[in-house]
PDB file of C-alpha atoms and ligand atoms in Angstrom:
ATOM      1  CA  UNK A 162       0.169   0.093   0.063  1.00 54.00           C
ATOM      2  CA  UNK A 163       2.908   2.498   0.984  1.00 67.00           C
ATOM      3  CA  UNK A 164       4.516   1.709  -2.469  1.00 75.00           C
ATOM      4  CA  UNK A 165       1.080   2.484  -4.172  1.00 82.00           C
ATOM      5  CA  UNK A 166       0.762   5.830  -2.206  1.00 88.00           C
ATOM      6  CA  UNK A 167       4.234   6.757  -3.363  1.00 91.00           C
ATOM      7  CA  UNK A 168       3.447   5.952  -6.793  1.00 92.00           C
ATOM      8  CA  UNK A 169       0.008   8.138  -6.465  1.00 96.00           C
ATOM      9  CA  UNK A 170       1.942  11.041  -5.246  1.00 97.00           C
ATOM     10  CA  UNK A 171       4.386  11.159  -7.809  1.00 97.00           C
ATOM     11  CA  UNK A 172       1.287  11.721 -10.279  1.00 98.00           C
ATOM     12  CA  UNK A 173       0.105  14.740  -8.620  1.00 98.00           C
ATOM     13  CA  UNK A 174       1.632  17.599 -10.373  1.00 98.00           C
ATOM     14  CA  UNK A 175       2.711  20.764  -8.636  1.00 98.00           C
ATOM     15  CA  UNK A 176       1.720  23.760 -11.000  1.00 98.00           C
ATOM     16  CA  UNK A 177       3.399  27.040  -9.344  1.00 98.00           C
ATOM     17  CA  UNK A 178       1.463  30.248  -9.556  1.00 96.00           C
ATOM     18  CA  UNK A 179      -1.948  28.726 -10.756  1.00 96.00           C
ATOM     19  CA  UNK A 180      -4.654  29.924 -10.847  1.00 93.00           C
ATOM     20  CA  UNK A 181      -3.159  32.953  -9.348  1.00 91.00           C
ATOM     21  CA  UNK A 182       0.477  34.116  -7.832  1.00 94.00           C
ATOM     22  CA  UNK A 183       1.737  32.266  -4.955  1.00 93.00           C
ATOM     23  CA  UNK A 184      -0.716  29.182  -5.182  1.00 93.00           C
ATOM     24  CA  UNK A 185       0.773  25.913  -6.040  1.00 96.00           C
ATOM     25  CA  UNK A 186      -2.086  23.969  -7.560  1.00 97.00           C
ATOM     26  CA  UNK A 187      -2.042  20.128  -7.111  1.00 98.00           C
ATOM     27  CA  UNK A 188      -2.815  18.878 -10.555  1.00 98.00           C
ATOM     28  CA  UNK A 189      -4.526  15.355 -10.226  1.00 98.00           C
ATOM     29  CA  UNK A 190      -5.044  14.772 -13.884  1.00 98.00           C
ATOM     30  CA  UNK A 191      -1.732  12.792 -14.059  1.00 98.00           C
ATOM     31  CA  UNK A 192      -2.934  10.560 -11.602  1.00 98.00           C
ATOM     32  CA  UNK A 193      -6.455  10.246 -13.166  1.00 98.00           C
ATOM     33  CA  UNK A 194      -4.965   9.249 -16.426  1.00 98.00           C
ATOM     34  CA  UNK A 195      -3.081   6.268 -14.679  1.00 97.00           C
ATOM     35  CA  UNK A 196      -5.430   3.212 -14.889  1.00 96.00           C
ATOM     36  CA  UNK A 197      -3.696   1.910 -11.572  1.00 95.00           C
ATOM     37  CA  UNK A 198      -3.385   4.814  -9.531  1.00 97.00           C
ATOM     38  CA  UNK A 199      -6.866   5.921 -10.228  1.00 97.00           C
ATOM     39  CA  UNK A 200      -8.419   2.734  -9.317  1.00 96.00           C
ATOM     40  CA  UNK A 201      -6.300   2.317  -6.079  1.00 96.00           C
ATOM     41  CA  UNK A 202      -7.172   5.680  -4.834  1.00 98.00           C
ATOM     42  CA  UNK A 203     -10.914   5.004  -5.011  1.00 98.00           C
ATOM     43  CA  UNK A 204     -10.382   1.630  -3.593  1.00 97.00           C
ATOM     44  CA  UNK A 205      -8.411   3.170  -0.700  1.00 97.00           C
ATOM     45  CA  UNK A 206     -11.493   5.418   0.080  1.00 98.00           C
ATOM     46  CA  UNK A 207     -13.818   2.719  -0.112  1.00 98.00           C
ATOM     47  CA  UNK A 208     -11.757   0.467   2.145  1.00 97.00           C
ATOM     48  CA  UNK A 209     -11.282   3.134   4.784  1.00 98.00           C
ATOM     49  CA  UNK A 210     -14.936   3.774   5.182  1.00 98.00           C
ATOM     50  CA  UNK A 211     -16.219   0.206   4.552  1.00 96.00           C
ATOM     51  CA  UNK A 212     -19.007  -0.989   2.568  1.00 91.00           C
ATOM     52  CA  UNK A 213     -22.419  -0.677   4.057  1.00 94.00           C
ATOM     53  CA  UNK A 214     -21.820   2.632   5.770  1.00 96.00           C
ATOM     54  CA  UNK A 215     -22.837   5.197   3.291  1.00 98.00           C
ATOM     55  CA  UNK A 216     -26.134   5.833   1.640  1.00 98.00           C
ATOM     56  CA  UNK A 217     -24.994   8.761  -0.588  1.00 98.00           C
ATOM     57  CA  UNK A 218     -21.565  10.281  -1.889  1.00 98.00           C
ATOM     58  CA  UNK A 219     -21.554  14.067  -2.263  1.00 99.00           C
ATOM     59  CA  UNK A 220     -18.832  15.125  -5.044  1.00 98.00           C
ATOM     60  CA  UNK A 221     -17.943  18.896  -5.086  1.00 98.00           C
ATOM     61  CA  UNK A 222     -17.616  20.414  -8.439  1.00 98.00           C
ATOM     62  CA  UNK A 223     -15.455  19.938 -10.291  1.00 98.00           C
ATOM     63  CA  UNK A 224     -12.819  17.355  -9.483  1.00 98.00           C
ATOM     64  CA  UNK A 225     -14.780  15.944  -6.650  1.00 98.00           C
ATOM     65  CA  UNK A 226     -17.361  14.753  -9.209  1.00 98.00           C
ATOM     66  CA  UNK A 227     -14.810  12.689 -10.827  1.00 98.00           C
ATOM     67  CA  UNK A 228     -13.705  10.896  -7.575  1.00 98.00           C
ATOM     68  CA  UNK A 229     -17.171  10.759  -5.795  1.00 98.00           C
ATOM     69  CA  UNK A 230     -18.880   8.891  -8.722  1.00 98.00           C
ATOM     70  CA  UNK A 231     -16.672   5.787  -8.726  1.00 98.00           C
ATOM     71  CA  UNK A 232     -16.597   5.803  -4.798  1.00 98.00           C
ATOM     72  CA  UNK A 233     -20.434   6.000  -4.861  1.00 98.00           C
ATOM     73  CA  UNK A 234     -20.840   2.994  -7.553  1.00 98.00           C
ATOM     74  CA  UNK A 235     -18.405   0.737  -5.193  1.00 97.00           C
ATOM     75  CA  UNK A 236     -20.521   1.703  -2.232  1.00 97.00           C
ATOM     76  CA  UNK A 237     -23.892   0.691  -4.104  1.00 97.00           C
ATOM     77  CA  UNK A 238     -24.626   4.506  -2.864  1.00 98.00           C
ATOM     78  CA  UNK A 239     -26.058   7.316  -4.818  1.00 98.00           C
ATOM     79  CA  UNK A 240     -24.233  10.404  -6.167  1.00 98.00           C
ATOM     80  CA  UNK A 241     -25.128  13.992  -5.135  1.00 99.00           C
ATOM     81  CA  UNK A 242     -23.270  17.015  -6.750  1.00 99.00           C
ATOM     82  CA  UNK A 243     -22.695  20.056  -4.959  1.00 98.00           C
ATOM     83  CA  UNK A 244     -22.024  22.875  -7.242  1.00 98.00           C
ATOM     84  CA  UNK A 245     -21.041  26.611  -7.509  1.00 98.00           C
ATOM     85  CA  UNK A 246     -24.239  29.100  -7.379  1.00 98.00           C
ATOM     86  CA  UNK A 247     -26.526  29.096 -10.394  1.00 98.00           C
ATOM     87  CA  UNK A 248     -25.524  25.745 -11.926  1.00 98.00           C
ATOM     88  CA  UNK A 249     -28.268  23.440 -10.462  1.00 98.00           C
ATOM     89  CA  UNK A 250     -31.525  23.277 -12.350  1.00 98.00           C
ATOM     90  CA  UNK A 251     -34.086  22.447  -9.414  1.00 98.00           C
ATOM     91  CA  UNK A 252     -34.688  23.968  -5.854  1.00 98.00           C
ATOM     92  CA  UNK A 253     -31.408  24.485  -3.895  1.00 98.00           C
ATOM     93  CA  UNK A 254     -30.219  25.346  -0.332  1.00 98.00           C
ATOM     94  CA  UNK A 255     -26.975  27.519  -0.550  1.00 98.00           C
ATOM     95  CA  UNK A 256     -24.096  28.395   1.632  1.00 98.00           C
ATOM     96  CA  UNK A 257     -21.711  30.862   1.155  1.00 98.00           C
ATOM     97  CA  UNK A 258     -18.107  31.141   2.671  1.00 97.00           C
ATOM     98  CA  UNK A 259     -14.982  33.369   2.672  1.00 92.00           C
ATOM     99  CA  UNK A 260     -12.185  32.837   0.209  1.00 86.00           C
ATOM    100  CA  UNK A 261      -8.990  34.690   0.237  1.00 74.00           C
ATOM    101  CA  UNK A 262     -10.552  37.199  -1.920  1.00 76.00           C
ATOM    102  CA  UNK A 263     -14.357  37.566  -1.786  1.00 87.00           C
ATOM    103  CA  UNK A 264     -16.712  34.869  -1.250  1.00 95.00           C
ATOM    104  CA  UNK A 265     -17.763  31.468  -2.789  1.00 97.00           C
ATOM    105  CA  UNK A 266     -21.491  30.110  -2.768  1.00 98.00           C
ATOM    106  CA  UNK A 267     -21.999  26.337  -2.941  1.00 98.00           C
ATOM    107  CA  UNK A 268     -25.599  24.967  -3.880  1.00 98.00           C
ATOM    108  CA  UNK A 269     -27.271  21.262  -3.425  1.00 98.00           C
ATOM    109  CA  UNK A 270     -30.696  20.403  -4.571  1.00 98.00           C
ATOM    110  CA  UNK A 271     -33.253  20.393  -1.745  1.00 98.00           C
ATOM    111  CA  UNK A 272     -34.448  17.009  -2.284  1.00 98.00           C
ATOM    112  CA  UNK A 273     -30.890  15.556  -2.260  1.00 98.00           C
ATOM    113  CA  UNK A 274     -31.377  13.276   0.713  1.00 98.00           C
ATOM    114  CA  UNK A 275     -33.881  11.068   2.682  1.00 97.00           C
ATOM    115  CA  UNK A 276     -34.070  12.079   6.452  1.00 95.00           C
ATOM    116  CA  UNK A 277     -31.107  10.476   8.379  1.00 97.00           C
ATOM    117  CA  UNK A 278     -29.346   9.169   5.065  1.00 98.00           C
ATOM    118  CA  UNK A 279     -25.601   8.549   5.935  1.00 98.00           C
ATOM    119  CA  UNK A 280     -23.520  10.665   3.455  1.00 98.00           C
ATOM    120  CA  UNK A 281     -19.808  10.734   2.575  1.00 98.00           C
ATOM    121  CA  UNK A 282     -18.421  13.947   1.136  1.00 99.00           C
ATOM    122  CA  UNK A 283     -15.378  13.731  -1.455  1.00 98.00           C
ATOM    123  CA  UNK A 284     -13.343  16.287  -3.050  1.00 98.00           C
ATOM    124  CA  UNK A 285      -9.804  16.515  -4.498  1.00 98.00           C
ATOM    125  CA  UNK A 286      -7.915  18.941  -2.165  1.00 98.00           C
ATOM    126  CA  UNK A 287      -8.644  20.055   1.327  1.00 98.00           C
ATOM    127  CA  UNK A 288      -7.007  23.430   1.554  1.00 96.00           C
ATOM    128  CA  UNK A 289      -8.407  25.931   3.933  1.00 96.00           C
ATOM    129  CA  UNK A 290     -11.130  23.634   4.790  1.00 97.00           C
ATOM    130  CA  UNK A 291     -14.200  26.299   3.799  1.00 97.00           C
ATOM    131  CA  UNK A 292     -15.332  24.254   0.974  1.00 98.00           C
ATOM    132  CA  UNK A 293     -15.719  21.092   3.026  1.00 98.00           C
ATOM    133  CA  UNK A 294     -16.999  22.973   5.811  1.00 98.00           C
ATOM    134  CA  UNK A 295     -19.801  24.504   3.701  1.00 98.00           C
ATOM    135  CA  UNK A 296     -20.460  21.247   1.820  1.00 98.00           C
ATOM    136  CA  UNK A 297     -21.059  19.476   5.580  1.00 98.00           C
ATOM    137  CA  UNK A 298     -23.421  22.484   6.575  1.00 98.00           C
ATOM    138  CA  UNK A 299     -25.583  21.836   3.311  1.00 98.00           C
ATOM    139  CA  UNK A 300     -25.879  17.927   3.949  1.00 98.00           C
ATOM    140  CA  UNK A 301     -26.940  18.651   7.642  1.00 98.00           C
ATOM    141  CA  UNK A 302     -29.141  21.280   6.705  1.00 98.00           C
ATOM    142  CA  UNK A 303     -30.921  18.892   4.507  1.00 98.00           C
ATOM    143  CA  UNK A 304     -31.220  15.989   7.266  1.00 98.00           C
ATOM    144  CA  UNK A 305     -28.145  14.362   5.998  1.00 98.00           C
ATOM    145  CA  UNK A 306     -25.669  12.506   8.439  1.00 98.00           C
ATOM    146  CA  UNK A 307     -22.095  13.151   7.266  1.00 98.00           C
ATOM    147  CA  UNK A 308     -20.331  10.111   8.133  1.00 98.00           C
ATOM    148  CA  UNK A 309     -16.824  11.265   6.576  1.00 98.00           C
ATOM    149  CA  UNK A 310     -15.160  13.697   4.699  1.00 98.00           C
ATOM    150  CA  UNK A 311     -12.558  12.323   2.031  1.00 98.00           C
ATOM    151  CA  UNK A 312      -9.994  14.079   0.093  1.00 98.00           C
ATOM    152  CA  UNK A 313      -7.000  12.776  -1.843  1.00 98.00           C
ATOM    153  CA  UNK A 314      -4.677  15.493  -0.727  1.00 98.00           C
ATOM    154  CA  UNK A 315      -4.599  17.765   2.555  1.00 98.00           C
ATOM    155  CA  UNK A 316      -2.414  20.707   2.517  1.00 98.00           C
ATOM    156  CA  UNK A 317      -2.023  20.629   6.287  1.00 98.00           C
ATOM    157  CA  UNK A 318      -0.112  24.051   6.455  1.00 97.00           C
ATOM    158  CA  UNK A 319      -3.246  25.860   5.736  1.00 96.00           C
ATOM    159  CA  UNK A 320      -5.018  24.091   8.844  1.00 97.00           C
ATOM    160  CA  UNK A 321      -8.395  23.317   7.085  1.00 97.00           C
ATOM    161  CA  UNK A 322      -8.662  20.219   9.093  1.00 98.00           C
ATOM    162  CA  UNK A 323      -9.796  22.570  12.043  1.00 98.00           C
ATOM    163  CA  UNK A 324     -12.754  23.654  10.344  1.00 97.00           C
ATOM    164  CA  UNK A 325     -13.954  20.402   9.866  1.00 98.00           C
ATOM    165  CA  UNK A 326     -12.719  18.952  13.220  1.00 98.00           C
ATOM    166  CA  UNK A 327     -16.277  17.566  14.118  1.00 97.00           C
ATOM    167  CA  UNK A 328     -16.157  14.963  11.426  1.00 98.00           C
ATOM    168  CA  UNK A 329     -14.346  12.067  10.474  1.00 98.00           C
ATOM    169  CA  UNK A 330     -11.720  13.495   7.742  1.00 98.00           C
ATOM    170  CA  UNK A 331      -9.436  10.913   5.642  1.00 98.00           C
ATOM    171  CA  UNK A 332      -6.747  12.052   3.338  1.00 98.00           C
ATOM    172  CA  UNK A 333      -4.691  10.045   1.312  1.00 97.00           C
ATOM    173  CA  UNK A 334      -2.023  12.151   0.856  1.00 97.00           C
ATOM    174  CA  UNK A 335      -0.881  14.989   3.191  1.00 97.00           C
ATOM    175  CA  UNK A 336       1.621  17.903   2.586  1.00 97.00           C
TER     176      UNK A 336
HETATM  177  P1  AMP B  89     -10.644  25.222   0.426  1.00 61.34           P
HETATM  178  O1  AMP B  89     -12.014  25.601   0.654  1.00 61.34           O
HETATM  179  O2  AMP B  89      -9.475  26.424   0.520  1.00 61.34           O
HETATM  180  O3  AMP B  89     -10.276  24.050   1.324  1.00 61.34           O
HETATM  181  O4  AMP B  89     -10.422  24.691  -1.128  1.00 61.34           O
HETATM  182  C1  AMP B  89     -10.647  23.449  -1.520  1.00 61.34           C
HETATM  183  C2  AMP B  89     -11.264  23.688  -2.859  1.00 61.34           C
HETATM  184  O5  AMP B  89     -10.522  24.157  -3.857  1.00 61.34           O
HETATM  185  C3  AMP B  89     -11.086  22.145  -3.588  1.00 61.34           C
HETATM  186  O6  AMP B  89     -12.533  22.091  -4.228  1.00 61.34           O
HETATM  187  C4  AMP B  89     -10.056  22.251  -4.363  1.00 61.34           C
HETATM  188  O7  AMP B  89     -10.370  21.524  -5.471  1.00 61.34           O
HETATM  189  C5  AMP B  89      -9.648  23.663  -4.496  1.00 61.34           C
HETATM  190  N1  AMP B  89      -8.108  23.867  -4.357  1.00 61.34           N
HETATM  191  C6  AMP B  89      -7.799  24.683  -3.322  1.00 61.34           C
HETATM  192  N2  AMP B  89      -6.564  24.802  -3.186  1.00 61.34           N
HETATM  193  C7  AMP B  89      -6.027  24.214  -4.163  1.00 61.34           C
HETATM  194  C8  AMP B  89      -4.888  23.658  -4.587  1.00 61.34           C
HETATM  195  N3  AMP B  89      -3.500  23.989  -4.106  1.00 61.34           N
HETATM  196  N4  AMP B  89      -4.491  22.710  -5.587  1.00 61.34           N
HETATM  197  C9  AMP B  89      -5.592  22.231  -6.198  1.00 61.34           C
HETATM  198  N5  AMP B  89      -6.990  22.493  -5.821  1.00 61.34           N
HETATM  199  C10 AMP B  89      -7.378  23.204  -4.868  1.00 61.34           C
END
């Protein structure tokens, strides 16, 4: 497994100053393009939380969709998208949060969950934690129970974990 994680880590590309100066973007496209690495990261998430523990998997736009969908498939769970404001067609709940510059708003369909459904949230990168925190808030507001938050990468120096300390957080790779 450690060898596998080293292989996965080597397939995450650092892109300096993207999308803005000072940010090192963690580009997971080489990992997604590698058939062994892609399936192994999905398997690690599924094994970590365990079959039978999740009813719905929430993916956060846009890279979260790519990871959450195969996780949902392996769990035999449903998939629910969380998107940037204005993209979802049906009635939505919205949650806004602060970014370094300005604010971001995320939305989810109001009928996404049945009461008490067990929900796993999946995204590619946990940075400041605002995105994951806002998503967990949306899930709980709609009556879902957040059983965990899974990311491929945690940028631990940004201390995002502190914002979601009330939840079971799992990251495959920590920088
Ligand atoms: P945050 O709300 O600060 O935790 O930011 C997390 C969201 O922004 C995730 O959906 C990531 O896809 C994206 N993100 C933030 N920082 C990075 C980064 N350095 N590399 C890649 N994606 C990032």
